[in-house]
mmCIF file of C-alpha atoms and ligand atoms in Angstrom:
data_model
loop_
_atom_site.group_PDB
_atom_site.id
_atom_site.type_symbol
_atom_site.label_atom_id
_atom_site.label_comp_id
_atom_site.label_asym_id
_atom_site.label_seq_id
_atom_site.Cartn_x
_atom_site.Cartn_y
_atom_site.Cartn_z
ATOM 1 C CA UNK A 1 0.386 -0.055 0.047
ATOM 2 C CA UNK A 2 2.981 2.782 0.843
ATOM 3 C CA UNK A 3 4.417 3.735 -2.094
ATOM 4 C CA UNK A 4 1.730 2.463 -4.091
ATOM 5 C CA UNK A 5 -1.094 3.213 -2.920
ATOM 6 C CA UNK A 6 -0.789 6.470 -0.472
ATOM 7 C CA UNK A 7 2.684 8.083 0.864
ATOM 8 C CA UNK A 8 1.932 8.598 4.343
ATOM 9 C CA UNK A 9 -1.107 10.596 4.550
ATOM 10 C CA UNK A 10 -1.095 11.291 1.237
ATOM 11 C CA UNK A 11 -3.148 9.510 -2.384
ATOM 12 C CA UNK A 12 -0.535 9.015 -4.583
ATOM 13 C CA UNK A 13 -1.868 10.468 -8.466
ATOM 14 C CA UNK A 14 -4.136 8.100 -10.253
ATOM 15 C CA UNK A 15 -4.919 5.202 -7.498
ATOM 16 C CA UNK A 16 -8.497 6.162 -7.295
ATOM 17 C CA UNK A 17 -9.082 5.787 -11.232
ATOM 18 C CA UNK A 18 -7.351 2.928 -10.787
ATOM 19 C CA UNK A 19 -9.581 1.586 -7.837
ATOM 20 C CA UNK A 20 -12.409 2.533 -9.592
ATOM 21 C CA UNK A 21 -11.252 0.171 -12.775
ATOM 22 C CA UNK A 22 -10.542 -2.611 -10.086
ATOM 23 C CA UNK A 23 -14.349 -2.500 -9.594
ATOM 24 C CA UNK A 24 -15.883 -1.429 -12.687
ATOM 25 C CA UNK A 25 -13.529 -4.712 -14.310
ATOM 26 C CA UNK A 26 -14.265 -6.767 -11.330
ATOM 27 C CA UNK A 27 -11.651 -7.726 -10.042
ATOM 28 C CA UNK A 28 -10.668 -9.591 -7.889
ATOM 29 C CA UNK A 29 -8.249 -7.250 -5.124
ATOM 30 C CA UNK A 30 -5.898 -7.229 -1.792
ATOM 31 C CA UNK A 31 -4.200 -4.401 -0.824
ATOM 32 C CA UNK A 32 -1.190 -5.929 1.118
ATOM 33 C CA UNK A 33 1.288 -4.219 3.688
ATOM 34 C CA UNK A 34 3.674 -6.052 5.577
ATOM 35 C CA UNK A 35 3.265 -3.274 8.178
ATOM 36 C CA UNK A 36 1.700 -4.998 11.157
ATOM 37 C CA UNK A 37 0.002 -2.148 13.292
ATOM 38 C CA UNK A 38 -2.991 -2.108 11.943
ATOM 39 C CA UNK A 39 -6.071 -4.070 11.406
ATOM 40 C CA UNK A 40 -8.538 -4.221 8.354
ATOM 41 C CA UNK A 41 -11.085 -2.053 9.709
ATOM 42 C CA UNK A 42 -7.967 0.405 10.923
ATOM 43 C CA UNK A 43 -6.746 0.763 7.169
ATOM 44 C CA UNK A 44 -10.569 1.133 5.757
ATOM 45 C CA UNK A 45 -11.040 4.298 7.587
ATOM 46 C CA UNK A 46 -7.384 5.780 7.170
ATOM 47 C CA UNK A 47 -8.595 5.704 3.170
ATOM 48 C CA UNK A 48 -11.882 6.161 3.535
ATOM 49 C CA UNK A 49 -10.944 9.658 5.069
ATOM 50 C CA UNK A 50 -7.959 9.877 2.045
ATOM 51 C CA UNK A 51 -10.993 9.932 0.593
ATOM 52 C CA UNK A 52 -12.098 6.113 -0.608
ATOM 53 C CA UNK A 53 -13.925 3.980 -0.471
ATOM 54 C CA UNK A 54 -12.655 0.173 -0.021
ATOM 55 C CA UNK A 55 -14.137 -2.751 2.226
ATOM 56 C CA UNK A 56 -11.767 -3.660 5.117
ATOM 57 C CA UNK A 57 -11.665 -7.479 3.512
ATOM 58 C CA UNK A 58 -9.731 -6.668 0.841
ATOM 59 C CA UNK A 59 -6.817 -5.586 3.120
ATOM 60 C CA UNK A 60 -4.346 -8.146 4.120
ATOM 61 C CA UNK A 61 -1.541 -7.484 6.577
ATOM 62 C CA UNK A 62 1.686 -8.933 7.353
ATOM 63 C CA UNK A 63 -0.840 -9.323 10.899
ATOM 64 C CA UNK A 64 -3.527 -11.727 9.230
ATOM 65 C CA UNK A 65 -0.636 -13.837 7.684
ATOM 66 C CA UNK A 66 1.347 -14.358 10.803
ATOM 67 C CA UNK A 67 -1.843 -15.301 12.432
ATOM 68 C CA UNK A 68 -2.441 -17.283 9.537
ATOM 69 C CA UNK A 69 0.661 -19.422 9.813
ATOM 70 C CA UNK A 70 0.587 -20.122 13.346
ATOM 71 C CA UNK A 71 -2.938 -21.171 13.688
ATOM 72 C CA UNK A 72 -2.048 -24.053 10.421
ATOM 73 C CA UNK A 73 1.360 -25.028 12.038
ATOM 74 C CA UNK A 74 -0.047 -24.912 16.171
ATOM 75 C CA UNK A 75 -3.756 -24.831 16.526
ATOM 76 C CA UNK A 76 -5.024 -23.438 20.100
ATOM 77 C CA UNK A 77 -1.051 -22.229 20.569
ATOM 78 C CA UNK A 78 -0.288 -19.108 23.373
ATOM 79 C CA UNK A 79 2.321 -15.845 21.925
ATOM 80 C CA UNK A 80 3.570 -13.114 23.658
ATOM 81 C CA UNK A 81 3.057 -10.370 21.429
ATOM 82 C CA UNK A 82 5.375 -7.293 21.180
ATOM 83 C CA UNK A 83 3.091 -5.953 18.910
ATOM 84 C CA UNK A 84 -0.130 -3.032 18.095
ATOM 85 C CA UNK A 85 -3.062 -4.199 17.973
ATOM 86 C CA UNK A 86 -3.566 -4.878 14.469
ATOM 87 C CA UNK A 87 -1.371 -8.091 15.755
ATOM 88 C CA UNK A 88 -2.375 -8.361 18.926
ATOM 89 C CA UNK A 89 -6.298 -8.799 17.253
ATOM 90 C CA UNK A 90 -5.373 -11.191 13.673
ATOM 91 C CA UNK A 91 -3.313 -13.617 16.749
ATOM 92 C CA UNK A 92 -7.021 -13.413 18.439
ATOM 93 C CA UNK A 93 -9.318 -13.710 16.185
ATOM 94 C CA UNK A 94 -7.816 -17.087 15.399
ATOM 95 C CA UNK A 95 -8.450 -18.402 18.615
ATOM 96 C CA UNK A 96 -3.927 -17.991 20.155
ATOM 97 C CA UNK A 97 -3.858 -17.018 23.435
ATOM 98 C CA UNK A 98 -1.951 -13.610 24.326
ATOM 99 C CA UNK A 99 0.122 -14.697 27.156
ATOM 100 C CA UNK A 100 3.008 -14.502 29.351
ATOM 101 C CA UNK A 101 2.719 -17.555 31.205
ATOM 102 C CA UNK A 102 5.477 -19.832 28.937
ATOM 103 C CA UNK A 103 4.178 -19.102 25.538
ATOM 104 C CA UNK A 104 4.761 -21.043 22.622
ATOM 105 C CA UNK A 105 5.769 -18.451 20.401
ATOM 106 C CA UNK A 106 7.360 -14.769 21.161
ATOM 107 C CA UNK A 107 6.081 -12.780 17.999
ATOM 108 C CA UNK A 108 7.723 -9.368 17.520
ATOM 109 C CA UNK A 109 5.639 -6.427 14.912
ATOM 110 C CA UNK A 110 5.386 -2.934 14.482
ATOM 111 C CA UNK A 111 5.388 -1.285 18.017
ATOM 112 C CA UNK A 112 5.294 2.190 19.374
ATOM 113 C CA UNK A 113 5.752 1.235 22.708
ATOM 114 C CA UNK A 114 8.914 -0.717 22.557
ATOM 115 C CA UNK A 115 10.760 -1.003 25.936
ATOM 116 C CA UNK A 116 12.943 -3.014 28.113
ATOM 117 C CA UNK A 117 11.019 -4.584 30.170
ATOM 118 C CA UNK A 118 9.313 -6.600 26.886
ATOM 119 C CA UNK A 119 12.527 -7.142 26.051
ATOM 120 C CA UNK A 120 13.397 -9.340 28.803
ATOM 121 C CA UNK A 121 10.271 -10.731 29.068
ATOM 122 C CA UNK A 122 10.550 -12.114 26.185
ATOM 123 C CA UNK A 123 14.129 -12.956 25.749
ATOM 124 C CA UNK A 124 13.576 -15.234 28.425
ATOM 125 C CA UNK A 125 10.595 -16.783 26.679
ATOM 126 C CA UNK A 126 12.773 -17.906 23.900
ATOM 127 C CA UNK A 127 15.240 -19.185 26.885
ATOM 128 C CA UNK A 128 12.721 -20.836 27.905
ATOM 129 C CA UNK A 129 11.871 -22.547 24.926
ATOM 130 C CA UNK A 130 9.519 -20.495 22.957
ATOM 131 C CA UNK A 131 9.762 -19.775 18.883
ATOM 132 C CA UNK A 132 10.258 -16.038 17.870
ATOM 133 C CA UNK A 133 8.976 -14.950 14.615
ATOM 134 C CA UNK A 134 9.036 -11.587 12.999
ATOM 135 C CA UNK A 135 5.865 -10.486 11.185
ATOM 136 C CA UNK A 136 7.646 -8.937 8.308
ATOM 137 C CA UNK A 137 11.411 -8.644 7.930
ATOM 138 C CA UNK A 138 11.211 -5.319 6.872
ATOM 139 C CA UNK A 139 14.552 -3.406 8.829
ATOM 140 C CA UNK A 140 12.277 0.460 8.872
ATOM 141 C CA UNK A 141 9.394 1.743 6.819
ATOM 142 C CA UNK A 142 8.530 5.260 6.299
ATOM 143 C CA UNK A 143 6.541 7.510 8.605
ATOM 144 C CA UNK A 144 5.135 11.268 8.059
ATOM 145 C CA UNK A 145 8.609 11.819 9.767
ATOM 146 C CA UNK A 146 10.839 10.427 8.084
ATOM 147 C CA UNK A 147 12.699 6.887 8.048
ATOM 148 C CA UNK A 148 11.999 4.148 11.408
ATOM 149 C CA UNK A 149 12.194 1.404 12.711
ATOM 150 C CA UNK A 150 10.445 -1.523 11.485
ATOM 151 C CA UNK A 151 9.962 -5.328 12.842
ATOM 152 C CA UNK A 152 13.555 -6.116 11.715
ATOM 153 C CA UNK A 153 15.277 -3.422 13.640
ATOM 154 C CA UNK A 154 13.192 -4.383 16.829
ATOM 155 C CA UNK A 155 13.556 -7.978 16.922
ATOM 156 C CA UNK A 156 17.026 -7.860 16.474
ATOM 157 C CA UNK A 157 17.816 -7.982 19.676
ATOM 158 C CA UNK A 158 16.163 -10.350 20.935
ATOM 159 C CA UNK A 159 17.608 -13.060 19.031
ATOM 160 C CA UNK A 160 21.441 -11.070 19.464
ATOM 161 C CA UNK A 161 20.949 -12.043 23.439
ATOM 162 C CA UNK A 162 19.205 -15.439 22.624
ATOM 163 C CA UNK A 163 21.496 -16.509 20.150
ATOM 164 C CA UNK A 164 17.973 -17.747 17.579
ATOM 165 C CA UNK A 165 16.989 -16.293 14.843
ATOM 166 C CA UNK A 166 13.498 -15.318 14.222
ATOM 167 C CA UNK A 167 11.340 -16.572 11.820
ATOM 168 C CA UNK A 168 9.747 -14.058 9.154
ATOM 169 C CA UNK A 169 6.584 -13.906 7.613
ATOM 170 C CA UNK A 170 5.853 -10.915 5.392
ATOM 171 C CA UNK A 171 6.442 -9.958 2.022
ATOM 172 C CA UNK A 172 8.420 -11.171 0.424
ATOM 173 C CA UNK A 173 7.975 -14.629 2.056
ATOM 174 C CA UNK A 174 6.267 -16.241 0.005
ATOM 175 C CA UNK A 175 3.599 -17.253 2.403
ATOM 176 C CA UNK A 176 2.011 -14.448 2.541
ATOM 177 C CA UNK A 177 1.388 -14.209 -1.371
ATOM 178 C CA UNK A 178 0.032 -17.757 -0.994
ATOM 179 C CA UNK A 179 -2.433 -16.598 1.720
ATOM 180 C CA UNK A 180 -3.204 -13.517 -0.399
ATOM 181 C CA UNK A 181 -4.124 -15.563 -3.849
ATOM 182 C CA UNK A 182 -6.401 -18.745 -1.547
ATOM 183 C CA UNK A 183 -8.149 -16.191 0.055
ATOM 184 C CA UNK A 184 -8.390 -14.866 -3.184
ATOM 185 C CA UNK A 185 -9.641 -17.844 -4.611
ATOM 186 C CA UNK A 186 -6.929 -17.314 -7.784
ATOM 187 C CA UNK A 187 -4.309 -19.356 -9.644
ATOM 188 C CA UNK A 188 -1.269 -17.456 -9.982
ATOM 189 C CA UNK A 189 -1.475 -17.257 -13.360
ATOM 190 C CA UNK A 190 -4.568 -14.843 -12.959
ATOM 191 C CA UNK A 191 -2.714 -13.083 -10.799
ATOM 192 C CA UNK A 192 -0.297 -9.986 -10.488
ATOM 193 C CA UNK A 193 1.565 -7.885 -8.372
ATOM 194 C CA UNK A 194 1.877 -5.083 -7.908
ATOM 195 C CA UNK A 195 4.820 -3.419 -6.179
ATOM 196 C CA UNK A 196 6.561 0.233 -5.172
ATOM 197 C CA UNK A 197 10.014 -1.985 -4.012
ATOM 198 C CA UNK A 198 11.809 -4.919 -5.356
ATOM 199 C CA UNK A 199 13.270 -6.605 -2.720
ATOM 200 C CA UNK A 200 10.266 -7.455 -1.090
ATOM 201 C CA UNK A 201 7.209 -7.216 -3.545
ATOM 202 C CA UNK A 202 8.727 -7.988 -6.520
ATOM 203 C CA UNK A 203 10.676 -10.573 -5.564
ATOM 204 C CA UNK A 204 7.778 -12.289 -3.990
ATOM 205 C CA UNK A 205 5.398 -11.706 -6.956
ATOM 206 C CA UNK A 206 8.594 -13.585 -9.316
ATOM 207 C CA UNK A 207 8.727 -16.248 -6.610
ATOM 208 C CA UNK A 208 4.587 -17.091 -6.915
ATOM 209 C CA UNK A 209 4.549 -17.604 -9.626
ATOM 210 C CA UNK A 210 2.198 -14.342 -10.541
ATOM 211 C CA UNK A 211 2.909 -11.621 -13.430
ATOM 212 C CA UNK A 212 4.472 -8.589 -11.628
ATOM 213 C CA UNK A 213 4.352 -4.381 -12.098
ATOM 214 C CA UNK A 214 6.911 -2.409 -10.213
ATOM 215 C CA UNK A 215 5.508 1.612 -9.451
ATOM 216 C CA UNK A 216 7.852 4.015 -9.175
ATOM 217 C CA UNK A 217 5.896 6.133 -6.920
ATOM 218 C CA UNK A 218 7.241 4.648 -3.877
ATOM 219 C CA UNK A 219 10.108 2.863 -2.593
ATOM 220 C CA UNK A 220 12.246 1.772 -6.145
ATOM 221 C CA UNK A 221 13.997 3.616 -8.814
ATOM 222 C CA UNK A 222 14.039 3.718 -11.967
ATOM 223 C CA UNK A 223 18.684 3.919 -11.237
ATOM 224 C CA UNK A 224 18.335 1.390 -9.162
ATOM 225 C CA UNK A 225 16.277 -1.539 -10.542
ATOM 226 C CA UNK A 226 19.469 -2.328 -12.632
ATOM 227 C CA UNK A 227 21.166 -3.895 -9.869
ATOM 228 C CA UNK A 228 19.036 -6.623 -8.934
ATOM 229 C CA UNK A 229 19.089 -10.286 -10.586
ATOM 230 C CA UNK A 230 16.058 -9.859 -12.001
ATOM 231 C CA UNK A 231 13.263 -7.857 -13.229
ATOM 232 C CA UNK A 232 9.726 -6.722 -13.038
ATOM 233 C CA UNK A 233 7.688 -7.817 -16.310
ATOM 234 C CA UNK A 234 5.755 -4.836 -16.105
ATOM 235 C CA UNK A 235 7.296 -1.057 -15.340
ATOM 236 C CA UNK A 236 5.283 2.181 -14.342
ATOM 237 C CA UNK A 237 5.313 5.704 -13.040
ATOM 238 C CA UNK A 238 1.725 4.344 -10.627
ATOM 239 C CA UNK A 239 -1.439 2.115 -10.157
ATOM 240 C CA UNK A 240 -3.228 5.420 -12.425
ATOM 241 C CA UNK A 241 -1.449 4.090 -15.649
ATOM 242 C CA UNK A 242 -3.552 0.744 -15.284
ATOM 243 C CA UNK A 243 -6.795 1.623 -16.677
ATOM 244 C CA UNK A 244 -4.946 2.287 -19.437
ATOM 245 C CA UNK A 245 -2.898 -0.259 -20.584
ATOM 246 C CA UNK A 246 -6.242 -1.844 -21.231
ATOM 247 C CA UNK A 247 -8.016 -0.078 -23.287
HETATM 248 MG MG1 MG B 1 5.016 -0.107 -0.179
#
């Protein structure tokens, strides 16, 4: 979403036309985000404030993907959570018990009130056998005030203190893409991944067998593309160009 649909609190050019085209052409679609902080309802409200009306069922976050992964792996498990409501609600909704007594997992996402005490608890749980899960492997993310630490940067003190490496669920892990396709009920051959990052969106699309479209409205610039050993099929300035490709 960030760099494709909006930037901070500003809707990008051509997005309204693109979304109108999605509905007009009866496309199945999901808006993916690696940020685990917000619930689908909160994302829906954020877009509504920017003048875009989209049902909450069209949002798929790394928090939802993490919840799905854990409930598949270990139904009814428990987790100690360092994260925002988007992550806590997602885990709760699939029947995972949020607990700080002998949890099966320590799950870390983006978090605003990051503190030393919770890090100590997390390290203790890992040393007692809990498994370490990160919602996404982004080191940094965008914010209104510039670049801020994201999940991977926040989880690394726990990795260092315990010697345990985290498993990350969000993009570019193909897990999130495969689950997304299943939600849409479409085969990878009939789907496209549209993203602004070569290192997460485009690689995830390629590894899942989707058509790939890089938009230059976000992180990756035209000059950076040639540094990567893989290519998107299409490179566009923004999603606003997509409706015109069809006609
Ligand atoms: Mg993005």
